[in-house]
Amino acid sequence: MSAEIKKPFYLRPPWNILFEISKLEKLTPWNVNIAYLLTSFLLEMERTGKVDFRASGVALDSSALIYLMKSKLLLTLQEPPAPPKTPQDFVPPPLFLPLRHEFTSTTIQHLLEVLDDVLKGEKLPSLDKIVAQPVLPAVSDLMPQIDIFLMEIEMQMEKLYALLCEKVKGTGIIEFSSLIKGVTRIEAIRTFILLLFLAQEGKISLWQDEATEEIYIAMGKLNLAGNERTSE
Amino acid sequence: MQETKEQVNSANAEDKQAQETEKAQRCLRLLEAALYVAGRPLSLTELSSVLNTRSQQKTKKYVKTLMQEYSSRNTALEILELKDERYVLQLKAEFTPLVKKLVNKPLLSSGPLKTLAYIAYRQPVTQKRVIQVRGQHAYGHIKLLKDMGLVATERSGRSMTLRTTDYFADYFGLSHDTMTMKKELKRIFGEAAKEEEQRRPEP
Amino acid sequence: MQETKEQVNSANAEDKQAQETEKAQRCLRLLEAALYVAGRPLSLTELSSVLNTRSQQKTKKYVKTLMQEYSSRNTALEILELKDERYVLQLKAEFTPLVKKLVNKPLLSSGPLKTLAYIAYRQPVTQKRVIQVRGQHAYGHIKLLKDMGLVATERSGRSMTLRTTDYFADYFGLSHDTMTMKKELKRIFGEAAKEEEQRRPEP
C-alpha cells in the first residue's frame, strides 16, 4: 500500500548484519551482540510504528543462525575470545537531568478517544495490516552449511543421552549441577546446549526451580497434566 | 563560675535550638522537593521514606507546617490534604485556564496510551490478553506504564494480571475503586460507544 | 472643603497604590504558575503572553522580582535565567538524588547519562569514538539522546560527529558556546576531570 520505497531502517547499521546474508556468513559470531540487536530492532520498529512481520522473521532467523554458529564453536570447544579492550578515555560521571515538574496535556478525553480505537481492534483480527515488502532475502537462503553440523550434534546427543541414562538410575531425575560437577565452564555450556537439543526431541524434560535456579533433568516427557512433578 | 556555666549552658541551648531549626528546615525542604517532583499525591509512607524516618507522626507534623507555609504565603501553588492522609502540591485551580496554553507535552504517545486505555477498561486483565489485542509491542508499553507507575502487575498462578494504579486514578481524576472507576469510564465513554455498537453489530 | 479634597486625594492615592500592589502580585503569581506548569524554559515572549502584555520590559521586571522572591525564601525550588532571556523553575540540584525515586517519568538511566556526559565533555566527537569508549550499547543511547533533542549529529565526510544541542545547554543551565560550556562542565565534573586532564593533554 505504501508507495514509499525508502530504505527501511533495518538495512542500516547495526541491524543490517541480520539482513545481509553475505555479511552473516563472513562474520565472527562472538562479535555480534544478538540481544542488543534484537532489542534495539524491536524498539526502532515500535518507534516508527511500521510493524513488519517478515523483517522480524528474518531477524529472528538470523539470530538463531548466529546462536547456532556460537553453539557450534562451543561444541568444538573453542573458547570465546576475551572481550575487546575498550580504548582508555576519561568518562565523566553521569549527568543527572535537573528535575522539573511538568504538566502533561493528556486528558481523560484523549484516553477515551484511543480506547474507542482499541476496542474496535479487540474484535477484528488485525491481519490485514501485513504488507509484503520485497526488500528482504528469502529465509531459506540463510540455512546452507548446517547439515554436517547437525550430524555432529546427533552424535554428541547420543553420547550424552547414554550418560544420562546411566546417571539417573532409579529416580529418573538428575540435577544439572551434579551432572556438570568438576567439568570446565565451556564443557558445561556445551552440555547444556546438548540438553536443549535432547529436550527439543522430547527425550528428556527440563525445568528450573525459580528459587534455587537449579535445573532438573528428567528422562522422557514430563506429564504436566497431573502436576505431580512440578510440586517437588 | 556560675555565670560562666550559665553562659555555657545558654550557648549550648542556643546551639541545640539552631540545630533543631536547621533540621526542621531541611525536612520541610525535602518534603517540598518530593511533592514538587512527584506531581501527584504522596502518602505519609512515601513522604516518611524521603525524610528517612519511620515516624509518620513526625512526617505529618512537618507536612502540616509546610501546608501552612504555603497557605500563608502569596503563591500560585497550594498543598492539599486528600483522603487517606495523602498530600499533593498543585497549581491553584484559578490559574489553570490562564497558563494551560503552555502545556503541550502528552503524558504518553499514542501507542502506550492505547494500551493503557485498554488495561483501564478491561482490568483486571491478563498480560496475555493485552498482548493478543494490542500486539507484541505492548510488552514495551506495559514496561513503560509500569515504570511510570500507571499500571501494576500481579502474578496469579501462571499468568500475570494487570490493573491501573492509584496514580492513574489520580491523574485522570477517577475513583480509586476499580468497580467505580470502570463504571465512570463506561459512563464517560458511554454514548459514543453505544452508538458505535448500534451501527456495527458484533460479528 | 480643602481638607475633604486632601482626604479624597490621599484615599485615592492609597487605593491606587493598593491596586498597583495587587496587580503586581497577580502578575508574579501568573508567572509562577506559568513556569510551574511548563516545566521548561519560557521566553520573555511566552511569559508576556501569559501576562497579556506586549511590554517585555515589564515582564522582565516581574520575573526578576519573582526570582528574588524565590532566592530569598527558604525553598527547594529555584528560578534560573538562561541565555536569550529565558527562565525556568526547577528543583535545586542538591535535592535531586534524595527524591529521584518519586519521579514517575522515566528519567534517563545512568548508561545514557554517562554517554551524554562523555559526548558533552569531548564534543565535537565522532560517533565511532563514542561507541569505542562506551561500547555497542551506546548506539541505543545516542538514538535516545537524539530523540530527546539533547544531542545532534552532523555528517562530516564519511563519519558522524556528535555534539550537544542548545536544548541540552538550557537543560543544565550551561553556556551555548562550546568552549565555555566545556569549561563549565569540567567544573561540574570537578576534581576527577581535572586530574584526568593533567594526566592526558588534549590531542
XYZ file of C-alpha atoms in Angstrom:
638
model
C 0.000 0.000 0.000
C 2.635 2.496 0.971
C 4.304 3.873 -2.097
C 7.482 4.903 -0.366
C 10.485 2.900 -1.494
C 12.632 4.413 1.258
C 15.206 2.010 2.588
C 13.802 0.535 5.791
C 15.711 1.313 8.965
C 16.842 -2.268 9.487
C 19.008 -2.218 6.388
C 21.173 0.359 8.160
C 23.896 -0.487 10.700
C 23.902 -2.059 13.150
C 20.820 -4.104 12.199
C 21.826 -4.691 8.572
C 24.018 -7.540 9.789
C 20.820 -9.524 10.309
C 19.610 -8.888 6.780
C 22.664 -9.320 4.619
C 23.473 -12.958 4.181
C 26.884 -12.359 2.697
C 27.894 -10.493 5.827
C 26.321 -13.062 8.095
C 28.424 -15.825 6.625
C 31.696 -13.962 6.971
C 31.387 -12.626 10.455
C 32.853 -13.933 13.674
C 29.836 -14.829 15.795
C 31.448 -13.602 19.005
C 31.403 -10.079 17.586
C 27.624 -9.991 17.379
C 25.575 -8.898 20.362
C 22.269 -10.512 19.409
C 20.384 -9.383 22.494
C 21.263 -5.787 21.740
C 20.456 -6.072 18.035
C 17.043 -7.602 18.613
C 16.052 -5.272 21.446
C 17.005 -2.180 19.522
C 15.382 -3.610 16.382
C 12.076 -4.017 18.213
C 12.323 -0.597 19.821
C 13.024 1.022 16.488
C 10.145 -0.787 14.833
C 7.919 0.280 17.668
C 9.044 3.856 17.352
C 8.462 4.055 13.626
C 5.172 2.253 14.063
C 5.756 0.155 10.935
C 5.337 -3.410 12.040
C 6.865 -5.791 9.548
C 6.458 -9.428 10.442
C 8.662 -10.543 7.609
C 11.553 -8.431 8.777
C 11.029 -9.708 12.317
C 11.036 -13.234 10.984
C 14.300 -12.774 9.134
C 15.864 -11.060 12.145
C 14.835 -13.941 14.347
C 16.055 -16.468 11.842
C 19.427 -14.760 11.506
C 19.742 -14.531 15.277
C 19.039 -18.219 15.594
C 21.686 -18.863 12.993
C 24.222 -16.765 14.865
C 23.379 -18.601 18.081
C 23.861 -21.823 16.203
C 27.250 -20.620 14.996
C 28.191 -19.748 18.550
C 26.951 -23.110 19.816
C 28.932 -24.838 17.117
C 32.117 -23.124 18.197
C 31.387 -24.047 21.779
C 30.743 -27.653 20.861
C 34.093 -27.826 19.136
C 35.485 -26.473 22.380
C 36.606 -23.129 21.096
C 36.924 -20.636 23.926
C 35.074 -17.421 23.266
C 37.549 -14.601 22.752
C 38.210 -12.247 25.626
C 36.026 -9.147 25.417
C 37.781 -6.457 23.375
C 39.630 -3.846 25.349
C 37.857 -0.521 25.209
C 40.140 2.378 24.452
C 41.152 4.300 27.523
C 39.373 7.578 27.822
C 38.011 9.527 30.703
C 34.265 9.052 31.027
C 32.840 11.699 33.317
C 30.218 10.714 35.898
C 26.622 10.637 34.629
C 24.930 13.987 34.168
C 21.651 13.880 36.025
C 18.931 15.930 34.469
C 17.559 18.679 36.694
C 14.105 17.737 37.937
C 11.226 19.867 36.809
C 7.589 19.344 37.323
C 5.770 19.245 34.038
C 2.090 19.256 33.365
C 1.072 16.937 30.576
C -1.602 17.640 28.064
C -3.234 14.213 28.057
C -6.790 14.324 29.367
C -9.350 11.653 30.005
C -10.906 12.630 26.677
C -7.718 11.503 24.920
C -7.815 8.259 26.826
C -11.358 7.619 25.732
C -10.681 8.522 22.125
C -7.949 5.924 21.834
C -9.992 3.424 23.831
C -12.561 3.524 21.079
C -9.857 2.512 18.606
C -8.550 -0.280 20.780
C -11.924 -1.825 21.407
C -12.523 -1.962 17.666
C -9.207 -3.778 17.321
C -10.263 -6.206 20.021
C -12.964 -7.539 17.718
C -11.162 -7.538 14.409
C -8.093 -9.672 13.900
C -5.523 -7.257 12.532
C -4.111 -9.497 9.834
C -4.899 -7.053 7.070
C -2.089 -4.835 8.312
C 0.645 -7.037 6.891
C 2.051 -5.652 3.699
C 4.561 -7.623 1.690
C 7.949 -5.960 1.388
C 10.257 -7.245 -1.306
C 13.416 -5.865 0.278
C 14.318 -8.955 2.278
C 16.206 -12.062 1.282
C 14.322 -15.340 1.398
C 14.733 -17.171 4.681
C 15.846 -20.454 3.172
C 18.974 -18.809 1.710
C 20.354 -18.471 5.174
C 20.475 -22.134 6.016
C 23.023 -23.977 3.843
C 26.062 -25.491 5.564
C 24.212 -26.652 8.647
C 23.660 -30.338 7.866
C 27.102 -31.605 8.772
C 26.911 -29.657 11.965
C 23.568 -31.237 12.813
C 25.007 -34.698 12.226
C 27.806 -33.902 14.612
C 25.250 -32.795 17.168
C 23.276 -36.026 16.745
C 26.351 -37.977 17.734
C 27.085 -35.830 20.723
C 23.452 -36.076 21.801
C 23.520 -39.840 21.700
C 26.600 -39.883 23.891
C 25.081 -37.529 26.427
C 21.794 -39.439 26.446
C 23.621 -42.665 27.215
C 25.473 -40.942 30.027
C 22.212 -39.577 31.439
C 20.543 -42.994 31.347
C 23.406 -44.332 33.357
C 23.428 -41.491 35.869
C 19.743 -41.093 36.710
C 19.371 -44.728 37.828
C 16.165 -45.313 39.832
C 14.979 -41.770 40.436
C 14.706 -40.778 36.793
C 15.853 -37.264 37.680
C 19.237 -35.610 37.961
C 20.268 -32.065 38.802
C 22.203 -30.151 36.209
C 24.714 -29.063 38.846
C 25.619 -32.630 39.677
C 25.839 -33.545 36.005
C 28.466 -30.891 35.340
C 30.348 -31.266 38.594
C 34.062 -30.862 38.012
C 33.877 -30.049 34.302
C 35.177 -26.858 32.739
C 32.883 -23.927 32.067
C 32.998 -24.478 28.328
C 32.168 -28.145 28.755
C 29.229 -27.190 30.974
C 27.872 -24.838 28.352
C 28.324 -27.482 25.704
C 26.416 -29.982 27.844
C 23.646 -27.506 28.396
C 23.230 -26.853 24.687
C 23.042 -30.581 24.038
C 20.405 -30.892 26.762
C 18.337 -28.314 24.949
C 18.545 -30.390 21.768
C 17.556 -33.536 23.679
C 14.650 -31.752 25.324
C 13.525 -30.456 21.970
C 13.333 -34.018 20.695
C 11.320 -34.997 23.748
C 13.921 -37.431 25.019
C 14.316 -35.577 28.273
C 12.474 -32.849 30.171
C 13.990 -29.794 31.757
C 12.646 -27.474 34.360
C 14.135 -24.921 36.662
C 13.429 -24.158 40.298
C 12.878 -20.412 40.338
C 14.139 -20.011 43.865
C 17.346 -22.057 43.719
C 17.850 -21.709 39.944
C 18.714 -25.383 39.863
C 17.845 -27.095 36.594
C 16.344 -30.595 36.832
C 16.674 -33.140 34.075
C 14.147 -35.957 33.837
C 14.183 -38.787 31.345
C 11.314 -38.800 28.884
C 8.434 -36.414 28.529
C 7.084 -34.743 31.588
C 3.393 -35.233 32.308
C 2.378 -31.747 33.306
C -1.317 -32.519 33.438
C -1.073 -34.161 36.825
C 1.255 -31.504 38.234
C 2.876 -34.175 40.419
C 6.376 -33.451 39.364
C 6.313 -29.697 39.441
C 5.293 -29.731 43.063
C 8.631 -31.095 44.118
C 31.988 30.424 87.840
C 28.248 30.083 87.942
C 27.875 32.775 85.416
C 30.277 31.067 83.086
C 28.389 27.825 83.460
C 25.134 29.561 82.741
C 26.648 31.190 79.746
C 27.884 27.836 78.505
C 24.501 26.268 79.115
C 22.785 29.077 77.356
C 25.210 28.838 74.434
C 24.642 25.096 74.246
C 20.914 25.553 74.327
C 21.170 28.114 71.558
C 23.338 25.804 69.507
C 20.941 22.981 70.005
C 17.989 25.073 69.054
C 19.766 26.335 65.951
C 20.495 22.738 65.023
C 16.867 21.764 65.576
C 15.651 24.619 63.429
C 18.076 23.698 60.707
C 16.956 20.081 60.801
C 13.311 21.109 60.649
C 14.052 23.379 57.701
C 15.800 20.569 55.914
C 12.795 18.272 56.443
C 10.428 20.915 55.114
C 12.567 21.412 52.029
C 12.796 17.678 51.427
C 9.028 17.324 51.610
C 8.617 20.275 49.271
C 11.100 18.727 46.835
C 9.286 15.381 46.985
C 5.848 16.866 46.367
C 7.180 19.048 43.565
C 8.888 16.341 41.536
C 6.206 13.721 42.133
C 3.449 15.949 40.840
C 0.943 13.525 42.324
C -0.453 12.833 45.774
C 2.051 11.183 48.094
C 1.170 9.048 51.082
C 2.633 9.570 54.537
C 4.635 6.393 53.945
C 6.220 7.798 50.803
C 6.903 11.119 52.467
C 8.399 9.406 55.512
C 10.753 7.458 53.298
C 12.066 10.726 51.901
C 12.679 12.022 55.416
C 14.262 8.707 56.257
C 12.069 8.337 59.299
C 9.660 5.669 60.421
C 7.589 8.102 62.431
C 4.597 9.036 60.330
C 3.578 11.330 63.174
C 6.711 13.369 62.656
C 6.229 13.450 58.897
C 2.658 14.581 59.381
C 3.777 17.415 61.649
C 6.242 18.624 59.026
C 3.860 18.346 56.127
C 1.238 20.306 58.059
C 3.812 23.020 58.725
C 4.644 23.082 55.019
C 0.958 23.371 54.163
C 0.671 26.374 56.464
C 3.813 27.898 54.988
C 2.259 27.653 51.532
C -1.166 28.894 52.508
C 0.181 31.884 54.419
C 2.408 32.880 51.522
C 1.279 34.610 48.409
C 1.810 31.888 45.804
C 0.154 30.225 42.835
C 0.720 26.812 44.358
C -1.054 25.042 47.178
C -0.603 21.888 49.204
C -3.781 19.939 49.863
C -4.553 17.026 52.105
C -6.547 14.315 50.351
C -8.371 11.241 51.572
C -6.277 8.598 53.376
C -3.674 11.137 54.533
C -2.226 11.787 51.133
C -0.793 15.171 50.214
C -0.403 16.926 46.904
C 1.293 20.087 45.673
C -0.641 21.637 42.849
C -1.450 24.789 40.976
C -4.370 26.719 42.436
C -7.316 25.967 40.205
C -7.927 29.643 39.348
C -4.633 29.772 37.423
C -5.120 26.678 35.309
C -7.096 28.267 32.447
C -4.603 31.141 32.242
C -1.489 29.039 31.718
C -2.924 25.907 30.098
C -1.737 27.018 26.675
C 1.885 26.490 27.751
C 1.344 22.778 28.225
C 1.919 20.823 25.070
C 3.554 17.625 26.162
C 1.423 14.488 26.164
C 1.657 12.043 29.049
C 2.247 9.191 26.600
C 2.476 8.735 22.871
C -0.500 7.151 21.204
C 0.648 3.501 21.274
C 1.240 3.212 25.023
C -1.829 5.380 25.686
C -3.972 2.888 23.780
C -2.570 0.023 25.803
C -3.230 1.979 28.983
C -6.806 2.700 27.932
C -7.387 -0.957 27.214
C -5.986 -2.087 30.571
C -8.067 0.511 32.407
C -11.236 -0.572 30.660
C -10.791 -4.320 30.981
C -8.957 -4.546 34.295
C -8.064 -6.823 35.921
C -6.845 -8.253 32.623
C -4.143 -10.811 31.902
C -0.955 -9.631 30.241
C -1.518 -12.345 27.642
C -4.864 -10.887 26.658
C -3.375 -7.385 26.383
C -0.651 -8.678 24.076
C -3.213 -10.537 21.968
C -5.292 -7.442 21.454
C -2.531 -4.849 21.259
C 0.262 -6.893 19.675
C 3.846 -7.668 20.612
C 4.715 -4.008 21.040
C 2.524 -3.926 24.085
C 5.303 -5.655 26.043
C 7.258 -2.424 25.740
C 4.180 -0.361 26.549
C 3.488 -2.375 29.686
C 7.059 -1.891 30.849
C 6.799 1.850 30.275
C 3.435 2.053 32.035
C 4.868 0.162 34.980
C 7.958 2.402 35.050
C 5.673 5.413 35.114
C 3.629 3.941 37.935
C 0.415 3.951 35.905
C -0.037 0.184 35.851
C 0.805 -2.608 38.290
C 1.170 -6.332 37.698
C 0.126 -9.169 39.943
C 1.079 -12.768 39.489
C -1.944 -15.021 39.727
C -0.862 -18.613 39.266
C 0.978 -18.896 35.984
C -0.356 -15.701 34.470
C 0.232 -12.018 35.043
C -2.702 -9.762 35.737
C -2.602 -6.048 35.036
C -4.503 -3.215 36.649
C -4.179 0.520 36.908
C -2.698 2.194 39.984
C -3.953 4.896 42.305
C -1.646 7.270 40.450
C -3.561 6.531 37.266
C -6.833 7.267 39.032
C -5.445 10.493 40.476
C -4.065 11.625 37.148
C -7.381 11.262 35.353
C -9.454 12.213 38.364
C -11.138 8.814 38.644
C -12.169 6.782 41.646
C -9.565 4.573 43.312
C -12.091 1.764 43.489
C -11.823 -0.401 40.380
C -15.508 -1.107 40.009
C -16.488 2.523 40.411
C -13.699 3.572 38.068
C -14.813 1.208 35.365
C -18.335 2.484 35.738
C -17.037 6.036 35.458
C -15.043 5.143 32.369
C -18.006 3.406 30.796
C -20.247 6.336 31.628
C -17.853 8.858 30.109
C -17.183 6.555 27.215
C -20.911 5.962 27.171
C -22.878 7.418 24.371
C -20.188 7.252 21.721
C -19.627 3.566 22.354
C -23.333 2.796 22.433
C -23.896 4.480 19.119
C -20.988 2.587 17.679
C -22.454 -0.689 18.900
C -25.799 0.063 17.322
C -24.245 0.935 13.986
C -21.937 -2.020 13.802
C -23.313 -5.236 15.314
C -20.874 -7.724 16.838
C -19.583 -10.241 14.316
C -13.615 71.892 51.718
C -9.898 71.833 51.166
C -9.455 69.223 53.848
C -12.014 66.985 52.286
C -10.278 67.282 48.948
C -6.974 66.311 50.503
C -8.594 63.374 52.201
C -10.105 62.261 48.960
C -6.793 62.627 47.192
C -4.991 60.687 49.861
C -7.628 57.992 49.848
C -7.369 57.821 46.076
C -3.620 57.543 46.234
C -3.876 54.741 48.769
C -6.451 52.996 46.697
C -4.302 53.345 43.651
C -1.258 52.041 45.395
C -3.189 49.102 46.785
C -4.432 48.395 43.301
C -0.919 48.567 41.922
C 0.364 46.161 44.552
C -2.468 43.788 43.875
C -1.819 43.921 40.160
C 1.888 43.278 40.689
C 1.084 40.338 42.959
C -1.250 38.931 40.351
C 1.475 39.179 37.689
C 4.007 37.448 39.927
C 1.572 34.613 40.621
C 0.773 34.238 36.933
C 4.443 33.977 36.061
C 4.952 31.446 38.835
C 2.001 29.409 37.560
C 3.350 29.530 34.008
C 6.834 28.389 34.986
C 5.378 25.632 37.178
C 3.120 24.062 34.582
C 5.550 24.404 31.671
C 8.464 22.606 33.309
C 10.708 24.003 30.600
C 12.436 27.311 29.974
C 9.998 30.020 28.874
C 10.962 33.020 26.789
C 10.014 36.585 27.633
C 7.558 36.413 24.742
C 5.801 33.400 26.207
C 5.784 34.930 29.667
C 4.467 38.222 28.306
C 1.618 36.442 26.606
C 0.600 34.985 29.955
C 0.598 38.471 31.475
C -1.313 39.691 28.471
C 1.151 42.485 27.913
C 3.294 43.482 24.987
C 5.933 45.073 27.180
C 8.736 42.589 27.604
C 10.394 45.166 29.838
C 7.530 44.899 32.286
C 7.558 41.102 32.145
C 11.270 41.101 32.783
C 10.848 43.314 35.819
C 8.262 40.941 37.258
C 10.196 37.789 36.546
C 13.290 39.273 38.179
C 11.224 40.098 41.246
C 9.928 36.523 41.283
C 13.469 35.211 41.022
C 14.457 37.314 44.004
C 11.412 36.158 45.917
C 12.465 32.554 45.346
C 16.133 33.038 46.128
C 15.471 34.979 49.327
C 12.995 32.388 50.552
C 13.922 29.096 52.092
C 12.738 26.699 49.377
C 13.779 23.611 47.467
C 12.955 25.308 44.164
C 14.841 27.878 42.156
C 14.207 30.065 39.156
C 17.126 30.395 36.777
C 17.756 32.813 33.970
C 19.132 31.118 30.877
C 20.653 32.532 27.751
C 18.473 34.683 25.488
C 16.354 35.840 28.398
C 14.627 32.559 29.059
C 13.574 31.491 32.538
C 12.978 28.144 34.177
C 11.662 26.849 37.501
C 13.331 23.699 38.753
C 14.366 21.713 41.789
C 17.683 22.744 43.321
C 20.225 20.182 42.209
C 21.177 19.190 45.771
C 17.743 17.619 46.253
C 17.756 15.524 43.083
C 19.343 12.355 44.479
C 17.055 12.441 47.522
C 13.722 12.499 45.718
C 14.567 10.949 42.363
C 12.765 7.763 43.319
C 9.421 9.571 43.371
C 9.622 10.728 39.773
C 7.216 8.920 37.503
C 8.508 9.984 34.159
C 11.281 7.508 33.485
C 14.435 9.548 33.768
C 17.315 8.554 31.591
C 19.090 5.709 33.274
C 22.713 6.023 34.189
C 24.041 4.388 30.984
C 22.667 7.024 28.600
C 23.527 9.758 31.092
C 27.147 8.634 31.068
C 27.194 8.612 27.275
C 25.688 12.096 27.355
C 28.334 13.265 29.808
C 31.043 11.820 27.564
C 29.699 13.499 24.425
C 29.313 16.824 26.225
C 32.817 16.577 27.592
C 34.555 15.600 24.371
C 32.409 17.340 21.796
C 32.614 17.535 18.869
C 33.330 13.811 18.928
C 32.826 11.139 16.285
C 30.121 8.558 16.793
C 32.745 5.896 16.210
C 34.822 7.142 19.103
C 31.791 7.218 21.412
C 30.965 3.614 20.508
C 34.581 2.577 21.063
C 34.683 4.102 24.505
C 31.145 3.384 25.677
C 30.512 0.095 23.875
C 27.859 -1.200 21.461
C 25.008 -0.136 23.724
C 25.920 3.447 23.052
C 24.163 3.158 19.650
C 20.932 2.959 21.589
C 21.978 5.739 23.947
C 22.825 8.054 21.054
C 19.485 7.355 19.441
C 17.676 8.090 22.677
C 19.638 11.282 23.267
C 18.876 12.418 19.733
C 15.189 11.615 20.184
C 15.189 13.731 23.311
C 16.860 16.584 21.481
C 19.861 16.580 23.803
C 22.387 15.580 21.149
C 22.683 16.325 17.441
C 24.669 14.570 14.730
C 26.476 16.144 11.824
C 27.882 14.264 8.916
C 31.467 15.279 8.251
C 32.803 13.352 5.291
C 32.327 9.680 5.999
C 31.990 9.991 9.722
C 29.285 11.227 12.055
C 30.128 13.888 14.582
C 28.146 14.356 17.751
C 27.599 17.452 19.809
C 25.128 18.641 22.395
C 22.270 20.936 21.444
C 21.199 24.325 22.748
C 18.380 22.486 24.484
C 20.994 20.480 26.368
C 22.769 23.674 27.397
C 19.497 25.121 28.627
C 18.539 21.992 30.473
C 21.693 22.176 32.519
C 21.886 25.942 32.585
C 25.158 25.936 30.646
C 26.596 28.336 28.116
C 25.630 27.841 24.471
C 29.238 28.398 23.486
C 31.004 25.063 23.265
C 34.316 26.191 24.714
C 32.735 27.964 27.669
C 30.362 25.048 28.212
C 33.208 22.568 28.328
C 34.888 24.688 30.966
C 31.671 24.805 32.954
C 31.289 21.044 32.640
C 34.793 20.481 33.876
C 33.879 22.471 36.934
C 30.758 20.321 37.419
C 32.658 17.080 36.971
C 35.165 18.511 39.379
C 38.358 17.014 40.604
C 38.106 13.742 38.687
C 38.086 15.627 35.417
C 40.864 17.962 36.422
C 43.244 15.172 37.326
C 42.418 13.413 34.104
C 43.206 16.482 32.054
C 46.583 16.884 33.719
C 47.475 13.290 33.007
C 46.320 13.301 29.435
C 46.885 16.523 27.488
C 44.298 17.270 24.784
C 45.352 15.819 21.460
